[in-house]
């Protein structure tokens, strides 16, 4: 994943398996199963994995470009996603 940021969204990643090289700001680390990363809103970051990996990711508020079907996706809730951000 090339260098990017989420202007209004905090991101949390929990590594499940494999190895991932992640750069957050100017700090680059190699992540393994059990490692946790929090990326604050607006901070540029990139990800790279040679052999593949699996991780759990949580974004808050959820950027709407991550919601596959706004009419049926439960993440939007009863308020229709008013508290989520466009990107």
Coordinates of N, CA, C and O in Angstrom, one line a residue:
X1 N 0.9 -1.2 0.0 CA 0.0 0.0 0.0 C 0.9 1.2 0.0 O 1.7 1.4 0.9
X2 N 0.8 2.1 -1.0 CA 1.6 3.3 -1.1 C 1.3 4.2 0.1 O 0.3 4.2 0.8
X3 N 2.2 5.2 0.3 CA 2.1 6.2 1.3 C 0.8 7.0 1.1 O 0.5 7.4 0.0
X4 N 0.0 7.1 2.2 CA -1.2 7.8 2.2 C -1.6 8.2 3.6 O -0.9 7.9 4.6
X5 N -2.7 8.9 3.8 CA -3.1 9.3 5.1 C -4.7 9.3 5.1 O -5.3 9.4 4.1
X6 N -5.2 9.3 6.3 CA -6.7 9.4 6.5 C -6.9 10.7 7.3 O -6.6 10.7 8.5
X7 N -7.3 11.8 6.7 CA -7.4 13.1 7.3 C -8.1 13.1 8.6 O -7.7 13.8 9.5
X8 N -9.3 12.4 8.7 CA -10.2 12.6 9.8 C -10.3 11.3 10.6 O -11.1 11.2 11.5
X9 N -9.5 10.2 10.3 CA -9.7 8.9 10.8 C -8.5 8.4 11.6 O -7.4 8.4 11.0
X10 N -8.8 7.8 12.8 CA -7.7 7.1 13.5 C -7.8 5.7 13.0 O -8.8 5.1 12.8
X11 N -6.6 5.0 12.9 CA -6.5 3.7 12.4 C -5.8 2.8 13.4 O -4.7 3.2 13.9
X12 N -6.3 1.7 13.7 CA -5.7 0.7 14.6 C -5.5 -0.6 13.8 O -6.4 -1.1 13.2
X13 N -4.3 -1.2 13.9 CA -4.0 -2.4 13.2 C -3.5 -3.4 14.2 O -2.6 -3.1 15.0
X14 N -4.0 -4.7 14.1 CA -3.5 -5.8 15.0 C -3.0 -6.9 14.1 O -3.8 -7.4 13.3
X15 N -1.7 -7.2 14.1 CA -1.1 -8.2 13.2 C -1.6 -9.6 13.7 O -1.4 -10.0 14.9
X16 N -2.1 -10.4 12.8 CA -2.5 -11.8 13.1 C -1.5 -12.8 12.7 O -1.2 -13.7 13.4
X17 N -0.9 -12.6 11.5 CA 0.2 -13.5 11.1 C 1.0 -12.9 10.0 O 0.6 -11.9 9.3
X18 N 2.2 -13.5 9.7 CA 3.1 -13.0 8.7 C 3.9 -11.8 9.1 O 4.1 -11.6 10.3
X19 N 4.5 -11.1 8.2 CA 5.4 -10.0 8.5 C 5.0 -8.9 7.6 O 4.7 -9.0 6.4
X20 N 5.1 -7.7 8.1 CA 4.7 -6.5 7.4 C 5.6 -5.4 7.8 O 5.9 -5.1 9.0
X21 N 6.2 -4.7 6.8 CA 7.0 -3.5 7.0 C 6.0 -2.3 6.9 O 5.4 -2.1 5.9
X22 N 6.0 -1.5 7.9 CA 5.1 -0.4 8.0 C 5.9 0.9 8.3 O 6.7 0.9 9.3
X23 N 5.6 1.9 7.6 CA 6.2 3.2 7.8 C 5.1 4.1 8.3 O 4.1 4.3 7.6
X24 N 5.3 4.7 9.5 CA 4.3 5.7 10.0 C 5.1 7.0 10.2 O 6.0 7.0 11.0
X25 N 4.7 8.0 9.5 CA 5.6 9.2 9.5 C 6.9 8.9 8.9 O 7.0 8.5 7.8
X26 N 8.0 9.1 9.7 CA 9.3 8.7 9.3 C 9.9 7.5 10.0 O 11.0 7.1 9.8
X27 N 9.1 6.8 10.7 CA 9.5 5.6 11.5 C 9.1 4.3 10.8 O 7.9 4.1 10.5
X28 N 10.0 3.5 10.4 CA 9.7 2.2 9.7 C 10.0 1.1 10.7 O 11.1 1.0 11.3
X29 N 9.1 0.1 10.8 CA 9.3 -1.0 11.6 C 8.7 -2.3 10.9 O 7.9 -2.2 10.1
X30 N 9.3 -3.4 11.3 CA 8.8 -4.7 10.8 C 7.8 -5.3 11.9 O 8.2 -5.4 13.1
X31 N 6.6 -5.6 11.5 CA 5.6 -6.0 12.4 C 5.4 -7.5 12.2 O 5.5 -8.1 11.1
X32 N 5.0 -8.2 13.4 CA 4.8 -9.6 13.4 C 3.5 -9.9 14.2 O 2.9 -9.0 14.8
X33 N 3.1 -11.1 14.2 CA 1.8 -11.5 14.9 C 1.9 -11.0 16.4 O 2.9 -11.1 17.0
X34 N 0.8 -10.3 16.8 CA 0.7 -9.8 18.1 C 1.0 -8.3 18.2 O 0.7 -7.7 19.2
X35 N 1.7 -7.8 17.2 CA 2.0 -6.3 17.2 C 0.8 -5.5 16.9 O -0.1 -5.9 16.2
X36 N 0.7 -4.3 17.5 CA -0.4 -3.4 17.4 C 0.2 -2.0 16.9 O 1.2 -1.6 17.4
X37 N -0.5 -1.4 16.0 CA -0.1 0.0 15.5 C -1.3 0.9 15.6 O -2.4 0.5 15.2
X38 N -1.1 2.1 16.0 CA -2.2 3.1 16.0 C -1.6 4.3 15.1 O -0.5 4.8 15.4
X39 N -2.4 4.6 14.1 CA -2.0 5.8 13.2 C -3.0 6.9 13.5 O -4.2 6.7 13.3
X40 N -2.5 8.0 14.0 CA -3.3 9.2 14.2 C -3.8 9.8 12.9 O -3.2 9.7 11.9
X41 N -5.0 10.5 13.0 CA -5.5 11.1 11.8 C -4.5 12.1 11.2 O -3.8 12.8 11.8
X42 N -4.4 12.0 9.8 CA -3.6 12.9 9.1 C -2.1 12.5 9.0 O -1.3 13.1 8.3
X43 N -1.7 11.4 9.6 CA -0.3 10.9 9.6 C -0.1 10.0 8.4 O -0.8 9.0 8.2
X44 N 0.8 10.3 7.5 CA 1.1 9.5 6.4 C 1.7 8.2 6.8 O 2.5 8.1 7.7
X45 N 1.3 7.1 6.1 CA 1.8 5.8 6.4 C 1.8 4.9 5.1 O 1.1 5.2 4.2
X46 N 2.6 3.9 5.1 CA 2.6 2.9 4.0 C 2.9 1.5 4.6 O 3.4 1.4 5.7
X47 N 2.5 0.5 3.8 CA 2.6 -0.9 4.2 C 3.2 -1.7 3.1 O 2.9 -1.5 1.9
X48 N 4.0 -2.7 3.4 CA 4.7 -3.5 2.4 C 4.9 -4.9 3.0 O 5.4 -5.0 4.2
X49 N 4.5 -6.0 2.3 CA 4.8 -7.3 2.8 C 5.3 -8.2 1.6 O 4.6 -8.3 0.6
X50 N 6.4 -8.8 1.8 CA 7.0 -9.6 0.8 C 6.3 -10.9 0.6 O 6.0 -11.4 -0.5
X51 N 5.9 -11.6 1.7 CA 5.4 -12.9 1.7 C 3.9 -13.0 2.1 O 3.3 -14.0 2.2
X52 N 3.3 -11.8 2.3 CA 1.9 -11.8 2.7 C 1.7 -11.7 4.2 O 2.6 -12.1 5.0
X53 N 0.6 -11.3 4.6 CA 0.3 -11.2 6.1 C -1.2 -11.1 6.3 O -1.9 -10.9 5.3
X54 N -1.6 -11.2 7.5 CA -3.0 -11.0 7.8 C -3.1 -10.0 9.0 O -2.3 -10.2 10.0
X55 N -4.0 -9.1 9.0 CA -4.1 -8.1 10.1 C -5.6 -7.7 10.2 O -6.4 -7.8 9.3
X56 N -6.0 -7.3 11.4 CA -7.3 -6.8 11.7 C -7.1 -5.3 11.8 O -6.1 -4.7 12.3
X57 N -8.0 -4.5 11.1 CA -7.9 -3.1 11.0 C -9.2 -2.5 11.5 O -10.3 -2.9 11.2
X58 N -9.1 -1.4 12.3 CA -10.3 -0.7 12.8 C -10.1 0.8 12.5 O -9.0 1.3 12.8
X59 N -11.1 1.4 11.9 CA -11.0 2.8 11.6 C -12.1 3.6 12.3 O -13.3 3.1 12.2
X60 N -11.8 4.7 12.9 CA -12.8 5.5 13.6 C -12.6 7.0 13.4 O -11.5 7.4 13.7
X61 N -13.5 7.8 12.9 CA -14.8 7.3 12.4 C -14.5 6.6 11.0 O -13.5 6.8 10.4
X62 N -15.4 5.7 10.7 CA -15.3 4.9 9.4 C -15.3 5.9 8.2 O -16.3 6.6 8.1
X63 N -14.3 5.8 7.4 CA -14.4 6.6 6.1 C -15.4 5.9 5.2 O -15.3 4.7 5.0
X64 N -16.3 6.7 4.6 CA -17.3 6.1 3.8 C -16.8 5.4 2.5 O -17.4 4.5 2.0
X65 N -15.6 5.7 2.1 CA -15.0 5.0 0.9 C -14.6 3.6 1.3 O -14.2 2.8 0.4
X66 N -14.7 3.2 2.6 CA -14.4 1.8 3.0 C -15.7 1.0 3.2 O -15.7 -0.1 3.6
X67 N -16.9 1.7 3.0 CA -18.2 1.0 3.1 C -18.6 0.5 1.7 O -18.9 1.3 0.9
X68 N -18.7 -0.8 1.6 CA -18.9 -1.4 0.2 C -20.3 -1.0 -0.3 O -20.5 -0.7 -1.4
X69 N -21.4 -1.1 0.6 CA -22.7 -0.9 0.1 C -23.5 -0.1 1.2 O -23.9 -0.6 2.2
X70 N -23.6 1.2 1.0 CA -24.1 2.1 2.0 C -25.6 1.8 2.3 O -26.1 2.2 3.3
X71 N -26.3 1.1 1.3 CA -27.7 0.8 1.6 C -27.9 -0.4 2.5 O -29.0 -0.6 3.1
X72 N -26.9 -1.3 2.5 CA -27.1 -2.5 3.2 C -26.0 -2.8 4.3 O -26.2 -3.7 5.1
X73 N -25.0 -2.0 4.4 CA -23.9 -2.3 5.3 C -24.3 -1.8 6.7 O -24.6 -0.7 6.9
X74 N -24.2 -2.7 7.7 CA -24.6 -2.4 9.0 C -23.7 -1.4 9.7 O -24.2 -0.8 10.7
X75 N -22.5 -1.2 9.2 CA -21.7 -0.2 9.9 C -22.3 1.2 9.9 O -22.0 2.0 10.7
X76 N -23.2 1.5 9.0 CA -23.8 2.8 8.9 C -24.8 3.0 10.1 O -24.9 4.2 10.5
X77 N -25.4 2.0 10.6 CA -26.3 2.1 11.7 C -27.6 2.9 11.4 O -27.9 3.3 10.2
X78 N -28.4 3.1 12.4 CA -29.7 3.8 12.2 C -29.6 5.2 11.8 O -30.5 5.7 11.2
X79 N -28.5 5.9 12.0 CA -28.4 7.3 11.6 C -27.9 7.5 10.2 O -27.7 8.6 9.7
X80 N -27.8 6.3 9.5 CA -27.4 6.4 8.1 C -25.9 6.8 7.9 O -25.5 7.2 6.8
X81 N -25.1 6.7 8.9 CA -23.7 7.0 8.8 C -23.4 8.5 8.9 O -22.3 8.9 8.4
X82 N -24.2 9.3 9.4 CA -24.0 10.8 9.5 C -22.7 11.1 10.2 O -22.1 12.1 10.0
X83 N -22.3 10.3 11.2 CA -21.0 10.6 11.9 C -19.8 10.1 11.2 O -18.7 10.3 11.6
X84 N -19.9 9.4 10.1 CA -18.8 8.9 9.3 C -18.3 10.0 8.4 O -18.9 11.0 8.2
X85 N -17.1 9.8 7.9 CA -16.4 10.9 7.1 C -16.3 10.4 5.7 O -16.2 9.2 5.4
X86 N -16.3 11.3 4.7 CA -16.2 10.9 3.3 C -14.9 10.2 3.0 O -14.8 9.3 2.2
X87 N -13.8 10.7 3.6 CA -12.5 10.0 3.4 C -11.6 10.3 4.5 O -11.5 11.3 5.1

